[in-house]
Coordinates of N, CA and C in Angstrom, one line a residue:
E1 N 98.5 105.0 98.2 CA 97.3 105.1 97.3 C 96.4 106.3 97.7
R2 N 96.2 106.4 99.0 CA 95.4 107.5 99.5 C 96.1 108.9 99.2
L3 N 97.4 108.9 99.3 CA 98.1 110.1 99.0 C 97.9 110.5 97.5
L4 N 98.0 109.6 96.6 CA 97.7 109.9 95.2 C 96.3 110.3 94.9
E5 N 95.3 109.6 95.6 CA 93.9 110.0 95.5 C 93.7 111.5 95.9
Q6 N 94.3 111.8 97.0 CA 94.1 113.2 97.5 C 94.8 114.2 96.6
W7 N 96.0 113.8 96.1 CA 96.7 114.7 95.2 C 95.8 115.0 94.0
A8 N 95.2 113.9 93.4 CA 94.3 114.1 92.3 C 93.1 115.0 92.6
V9 N 92.6 115.0 93.8 CA 91.5 115.9 94.1 C 92.0 117.4 94.2
E10 N 93.2 117.6 94.7 CA 93.7 119.0 94.9 C 94.5 119.6 93.7
M11 N 95.0 118.7 92.8 CA 95.8 119.3 91.7 C 95.1 120.2 90.8
D12 N 95.9 121.0 90.1 CA 95.3 121.9 89.1 C 95.4 121.2 87.7
E13 N 95.1 121.9 86.7 CA 95.1 121.3 85.3 C 96.5 120.9 84.8
H14 N 97.6 121.3 85.5 CA 98.9 120.9 85.2 C 99.5 119.8 86.1
G15 N 98.6 119.3 86.9 CA 99.0 118.2 87.8 C 99.7 118.7 89.1
K16 N 99.7 120.0 89.4 CA 100.4 120.5 90.5 C 99.5 120.9 91.6
V17 N 100.0 120.8 92.8 CA 99.3 121.3 94.0 C 100.2 122.5 94.5
G18 N 99.6 123.7 94.5 CA 100.4 124.9 94.7 C 101.4 125.0 93.5
D19 N 102.6 125.2 93.7 CA 103.6 125.3 92.6 C 104.4 124.0 92.4
R20 N 104.0 122.9 93.0 CA 104.8 121.7 93.0 C 104.1 120.5 92.3
G21 N 104.9 119.7 91.6 CA 104.4 118.5 91.0 C 104.7 117.4 91.9
F22 N 104.2 116.2 91.5 CA 104.3 115.0 92.4 C 105.4 114.1 91.8
C23 N 106.4 113.7 92.7 CA 107.5 112.9 92.2 C 107.7 111.7 93.2
V24 N 107.6 110.5 92.7 CA 108.0 109.3 93.5 C 109.3 108.8 92.9
S25 N 110.3 108.6 93.8 CA 111.6 108.1 93.5 C 111.8 106.8 94.1
T26 N 112.3 105.8 93.3 CA 112.7 104.5 93.8 C 114.2 104.7 94.3
F27 N 114.4 104.2 95.5 CA 115.8 104.3 96.1 C 116.5 103.0 96.0
S28 N 117.5 102.9 95.1 CA 118.3 101.8 94.9 C 119.6 101.9 95.7
H29 N 119.9 100.9 96.5 CA 121.0 101.0 97.4 C 121.4 99.6 98.0
R30 N 122.5 99.6 98.6 CA 122.9 98.4 99.4 C 122.6 98.6 100.8
W31 N 122.1 97.6 101.5 CA 121.9 97.7 102.9 C 123.2 97.8 103.7
E32 N 123.2 98.8 104.6 CA 124.4 99.0 105.4 C 124.6 97.9 106.5
R33 N 123.5 97.4 107.0 CA 123.6 96.3 108.0 C 122.7 95.1 107.6
P34 N 123.2 94.4 106.5 CA 122.4 93.3 106.1 C 122.5 92.1 107.0
G35 N 121.6 91.2 106.9 CA 121.6 90.0 107.7 C 120.3 89.2 107.6
L36 N 120.4 88.0 108.0 CA 119.2 87.1 107.9 C 118.2 87.4 109.1
D37 N 118.7 88.0 110.1 CA 117.8 88.3 111.3 C 117.2 89.6 111.0
V38 N 115.9 89.6 110.7 CA 115.1 90.8 110.4 C 115.1 91.8 111.5
A39 N 115.3 91.4 112.7 CA 115.3 92.3 113.9 C 116.5 93.2 113.9
T40 N 117.6 92.7 113.3 CA 118.9 93.5 113.4 C 119.3 94.0 112.0
A41 N 118.8 93.5 110.9 CA 119.2 94.0 109.6 C 118.5 95.3 109.4
H42 N 119.3 96.2 108.8 CA 118.8 97.6 108.5 C 119.5 98.2 107.3
P43 N 118.7 99.0 106.5 CA 119.3 99.5 105.3 C 120.2 100.7 105.5
D44 N 120.1 101.4 106.7 CA 120.9 102.6 106.9 C 121.9 102.4 108.0
T45 N 122.8 103.4 108.1 CA 123.8 103.4 109.2 C 123.1 103.9 110.5
P46 N 123.7 103.6 111.6 CA 123.1 104.1 112.9 C 122.9 105.6 112.9
D47 N 123.7 106.4 112.2 CA 123.6 107.8 112.2 C 122.6 108.3 111.0
H48 N 122.0 107.4 110.3 CA 121.0 107.7 109.3 C 121.5 108.5 108.1
K49 N 122.7 108.2 107.6 CA 123.3 109.0 106.5 C 122.4 109.0 105.3
K50 N 121.8 107.8 104.9 CA 120.9 107.8 103.7 C 119.7 108.6 103.9
A51 N 119.0 108.5 105.1 CA 117.8 109.2 105.4 C 118.1 110.7 105.3
A52 N 119.3 111.2 105.8 CA 119.6 112.6 105.7 C 119.8 113.0 104.3
K53 N 120.5 112.2 103.5 CA 120.7 112.6 102.1 C 119.3 112.7 101.3
L54 N 118.4 111.7 101.6 CA 117.1 111.8 100.9 C 116.3 113.0 101.4
A55 N 116.4 113.3 102.7 CA 115.7 114.5 103.2 C 116.2 115.8 102.5
A56 N 117.5 115.9 102.4 CA 118.1 117.1 101.8 C 117.7 117.2 100.3
Y57 N 117.7 116.0 99.6 CA 117.3 116.0 98.2 C 115.8 116.5 98.1
G58 N 115.0 115.9 98.9 CA 113.6 116.3 98.9 C 113.3 117.7 99.2
E59 N 114.0 118.2 100.2 CA 113.9 119.6 100.6 C 114.2 120.6 99.4
H60 N 115.2 120.2 98.6 CA 115.6 121.1 97.5 C 114.4 121.2 96.5
G61 N 113.6 120.2 96.4 CA 112.4 120.2 95.6 C 112.6 120.1 94.1
T62 N 113.8 119.8 93.6 CA 114.0 119.6 92.2 C 115.3 119.0 91.9
C63 N 115.5 118.6 90.7 CA 116.8 118.1 90.3 C 117.3 119.0 89.2
P64 N 118.6 119.0 88.9 CA 119.1 119.9 87.9 C 118.4 119.9 86.5
I65 N 117.9 118.8 86.1 CA 117.3 118.8 84.8 C 116.0 119.7 84.7
F66 N 115.4 119.9 85.9 CA 114.1 120.7 85.9 C 114.3 122.1 86.5
E67 N 115.5 122.4 87.1 CA 115.7 123.7 87.7 C 115.8 124.8 86.6
P68 N 115.3 125.9 86.8 CA 114.5 126.4 87.9 C 113.0 126.4 87.7
H69 N 112.6 125.7 86.6 CA 111.2 125.8 86.2 C 110.2 125.0 86.9
H70 N 110.6 123.8 87.5 CA 109.7 122.9 88.1 C 110.2 122.5 89.5
K71 N 109.3 122.5 90.5 CA 109.5 122.1 91.8 C 108.6 120.9 92.1
F72 N 109.0 120.0 93.0 CA 108.3 118.8 93.3 C 108.2 118.5 94.8
D73 N 107.1 117.9 95.1 CA 107.0 117.2 96.4 C 107.5 115.8 96.2
Y74 N 108.6 115.4 96.9 CA 109.2 114.1 96.7 C 108.7 113.1 97.7
Y75 N 108.5 111.9 97.1 CA 108.1 110.7 97.9 C 109.0 109.6 97.5
F76 N 109.6 108.9 98.5 CA 110.6 107.9 98.2 C 110.0 106.5 98.4
W77 N 110.2 105.6 97.4 CA 109.9 104.2 97.6 C 111.2 103.5 98.0
I78 N 111.2 102.9 99.2 CA 112.4 102.3 99.7 C 112.0 100.8 100.1
D79 N 112.8 99.9 99.6 CA 112.5 98.5 99.8 C 112.2 98.1 101.3
F80 N 112.9 98.7 102.2 CA 112.8 98.4 103.6 C 111.4 98.7 104.1
A81 N 110.8 99.8 103.6 CA 109.5 100.2 104.1 C 108.4 99.7 103.1
G82 N 108.7 99.5 101.9 CA 107.7 99.1 100.9 C 107.5 97.6 100.7
I83 N 108.4 96.8 101.3 CA 108.2 95.4 101.2 C 108.2 94.8 102.6
N84 N 107.3 94.0 103.0 CA 107.2 93.4 104.3 C 108.5 92.6 104.6
Q85 N 109.2 93.0 105.6 CA 110.5 92.3 105.9 C 110.3 91.2 106.9
F86 N 109.1 91.0 107.5 CA 109.0 90.1 108.6 C 108.2 88.8 108.2
D87 N 107.5 88.9 107.1 CA 106.7 87.7 106.6 C 107.3 87.2 105.3
I88 N 107.9 86.0 105.3 CA 108.6 85.6 104.1 C 107.7 85.5 102.8
R89 N 106.5 85.1 103.0 CA 105.6 85.1 101.8 C 105.3 86.5 101.3
E90 N 105.0 87.4 102.2 CA 104.8 88.8 101.8 C 106.0 89.4 101.2
K91 N 107.2 89.0 101.7 CA 108.4 89.6 101.2 C 108.7 89.1 99.8
Q92 N 108.4 87.8 99.5 CA 108.6 87.3 98.2 C 107.6 87.9 97.2
L93 N 106.4 88.1 97.6 CA 105.4 88.8 96.8 C 105.8 90.3 96.5
G94 N 106.3 90.9 97.5 CA 106.8 92.3 97.3 C 108.0 92.4 96.3
V95 N 108.9 91.4 96.4 CA 110.0 91.4 95.5 C 109.5 91.1 94.0
C96 N 108.5 90.3 93.9 CA 107.9 90.0 92.6 C 107.2 91.2 92.0
K97 N 106.7 92.1 92.9 CA 106.0 93.3 92.4 C 107.0 94.5 92.1
L98 N 108.3 94.3 92.3 CA 109.2 95.3 92.1 C 109.1 96.0 90.7
P99 N 108.9 95.3 89.6 CA 108.7 96.0 88.3 C 107.4 97.0 88.4
A100 N 106.4 96.6 89.1 CA 105.2 97.4 89.2 C 105.5 98.7 90.1
Y101 N 106.2 98.5 91.2 CA 106.6 99.6 92.0 C 107.4 100.6 91.2
I102 N 108.4 100.1 90.4 CA 109.3 101.0 89.7 C 108.5 101.7 88.5
S103 N 107.5 101.0 87.9 CA 106.8 101.6 86.9 C 106.0 102.8 87.3
A104 N 105.7 102.9 88.6 CA 105.0 104.0 89.2 C 105.9 105.1 89.6
T105 N 107.2 105.0 89.4 CA 108.1 106.1 89.8 C 108.5 107.0 88.7
T106 N 108.9 108.2 89.1 CA 109.4 109.1 88.1 C 110.9 109.0 87.9
E107 N 111.6 108.6 89.0 CA 113.1 108.5 88.9 C 113.6 107.4 89.8
I108 N 114.8 107.0 89.4 CA 115.6 106.0 90.2 C 116.7 106.8 90.9
I109 N 116.8 106.7 92.2 CA 118.0 107.3 92.9 C 118.9 106.1 93.2
M110 N 120.1 106.2 92.7 CA 121.2 105.2 93.0 C 122.1 105.8 94.1
Y111 N 122.2 105.1 95.2 CA 123.0 105.5 96.3 C 124.2 104.7 96.4
N112 N 125.4 105.3 96.2 CA 126.7 104.6 96.3 C 127.3 104.9 97.6
S113 N 127.2 104.0 98.6 CA 127.8 104.3 99.9 C 129.3 104.0 99.9
S114 N 130.0 104.7 100.8 CA 131.4 104.5 100.9 C 131.7 103.2 101.8
T115 N 130.7 102.7 102.5 CA 130.9 101.6 103.4 C 130.4 100.3 102.9
V116 N 129.6 100.2 101.8 CA 129.2 99.0 101.2 C 129.3 99.1 99.7
D117 N 129.6 98.0 99.0 CA 129.7 98.1 97.5 C 128.4 98.1 96.8
Y118 N 128.1 99.1 96.1 CA 126.8 99.2 95.3 C 126.9 98.5 94.0
E119 N 127.9 98.9 93.2 CA 128.0 98.5 91.8 C 128.1 97.0 91.5
P120 N 128.9 96.2 92.2 CA 128.9 94.8 91.7 C 127.8 93.9 92.1
R121 N 126.9 94.4 92.9 CA 125.7 93.6 93.4 C 124.7 93.4 92.3
A122 N 124.3 92.2 92.1 CA 123.4 91.8 91.0 C 122.0 92.5 91.3
W123 N 121.6 92.5 92.5 CA 120.3 93.1 92.8 C 120.2 94.6 92.4
T124 N 121.3 95.4 92.7 CA 121.2 96.8 92.4 C 121.3 97.0 90.9
R125 N 122.0 96.1 90.2 CA 122.0 96.1 88.7 C 120.6 95.8 88.2
A126 N 119.9 94.8 88.8 CA 118.6 94.5 88.3 C 117.6 95.7 88.6
E127 N 117.8 96.4 89.7 CA 117.0 97.6 90.0 C 117.2 98.7 88.9
R128 N 118.4 98.9 88.5 CA 118.7 99.9 87.5 C 118.1 99.5 86.1
A129 N 118.3 98.2 85.8 CA 117.7 97.7 84.5 C 116.2 97.8 84.5
L130 N 115.5 97.5 85.6 CA 114.1 97.7 85.7 C 113.7 99.1 85.6
G131 N 114.5 100.0 86.2 CA 114.3 101.4 86.2 C 114.3 102.0 84.8
F132 N 115.3 101.5 84.0 CA 115.5 102.0 82.7 C 114.3 101.5 81.8
T133 N 113.9 100.3 82.1 CA 112.8 99.7 81.3 C 111.4 100.2 81.7
F134 N 111.1 100.4 83.0 CA 109.8 100.6 83.4 C 109.5 102.0 84.0
A135 N 110.5 102.7 84.5 CA 110.2 104.0 85.1 C 109.6 105.0 84.1
A136 N 108.8 105.9 84.5 CA 108.1 106.8 83.6 C 109.0 107.7 82.8
S137 N 110.1 108.2 83.4 CA 110.9 109.1 82.7 C 111.9 108.5 81.7
P138 N 112.7 107.6 81.8 CA 113.4 107.3 83.1 C 114.5 108.3 83.4
L139 N 114.5 108.7 84.6 CA 115.5 109.7 85.1 C 116.3 109.0 86.2
F140 N 117.6 109.1 86.1 CA 118.4 108.5 87.1 C 119.2 109.6 87.9
V141 N 119.2 109.5 89.2 CA 119.9 110.4 90.1 C 121.0 109.6 90.8
Y142 N 122.2 110.1 90.8 CA 123.3 109.5 91.5 C 123.6 110.2 92.8
M143 N 123.6 109.5 93.9 CA 124.0 110.1 95.2 C 125.1 109.2 95.8
D144 N 125.9 109.9 96.6 CA 126.9 109.2 97.4 C 127.1 109.9 98.7
D145 N 128.0 109.3 99.5 CA 128.2 109.9 100.9 C 128.8 111.3 100.7

């Protein structure tokens, strides 16, 4: 919230700070190390393959649909960080707010890992349906390993 407030203070009449626009992407993916024990469950691999892909995507500053005219500062909404994983009540409330989180995003990034099945999972299908319904654009980006 503070990030958006500061962006609003600094942006020009086109909504940009410097030469970049603001882009929040929802990251739809399967957890690499799922489990009921929140201390050991983790969405990424030990070598952080998803984090590396997101960093590279953000560093590029744009996606092909906007190239070369628009550059963005990318911010990613990721369930692991955006929903409390340790408090069951907070986790349930976070899941219920998923449509609101998605409605605040510009694009949905779908990550298809070679080590876990993305497509047949009902949850990832629900994320895509919510993205198509509520995302501002809706713009979908496909990533894989």
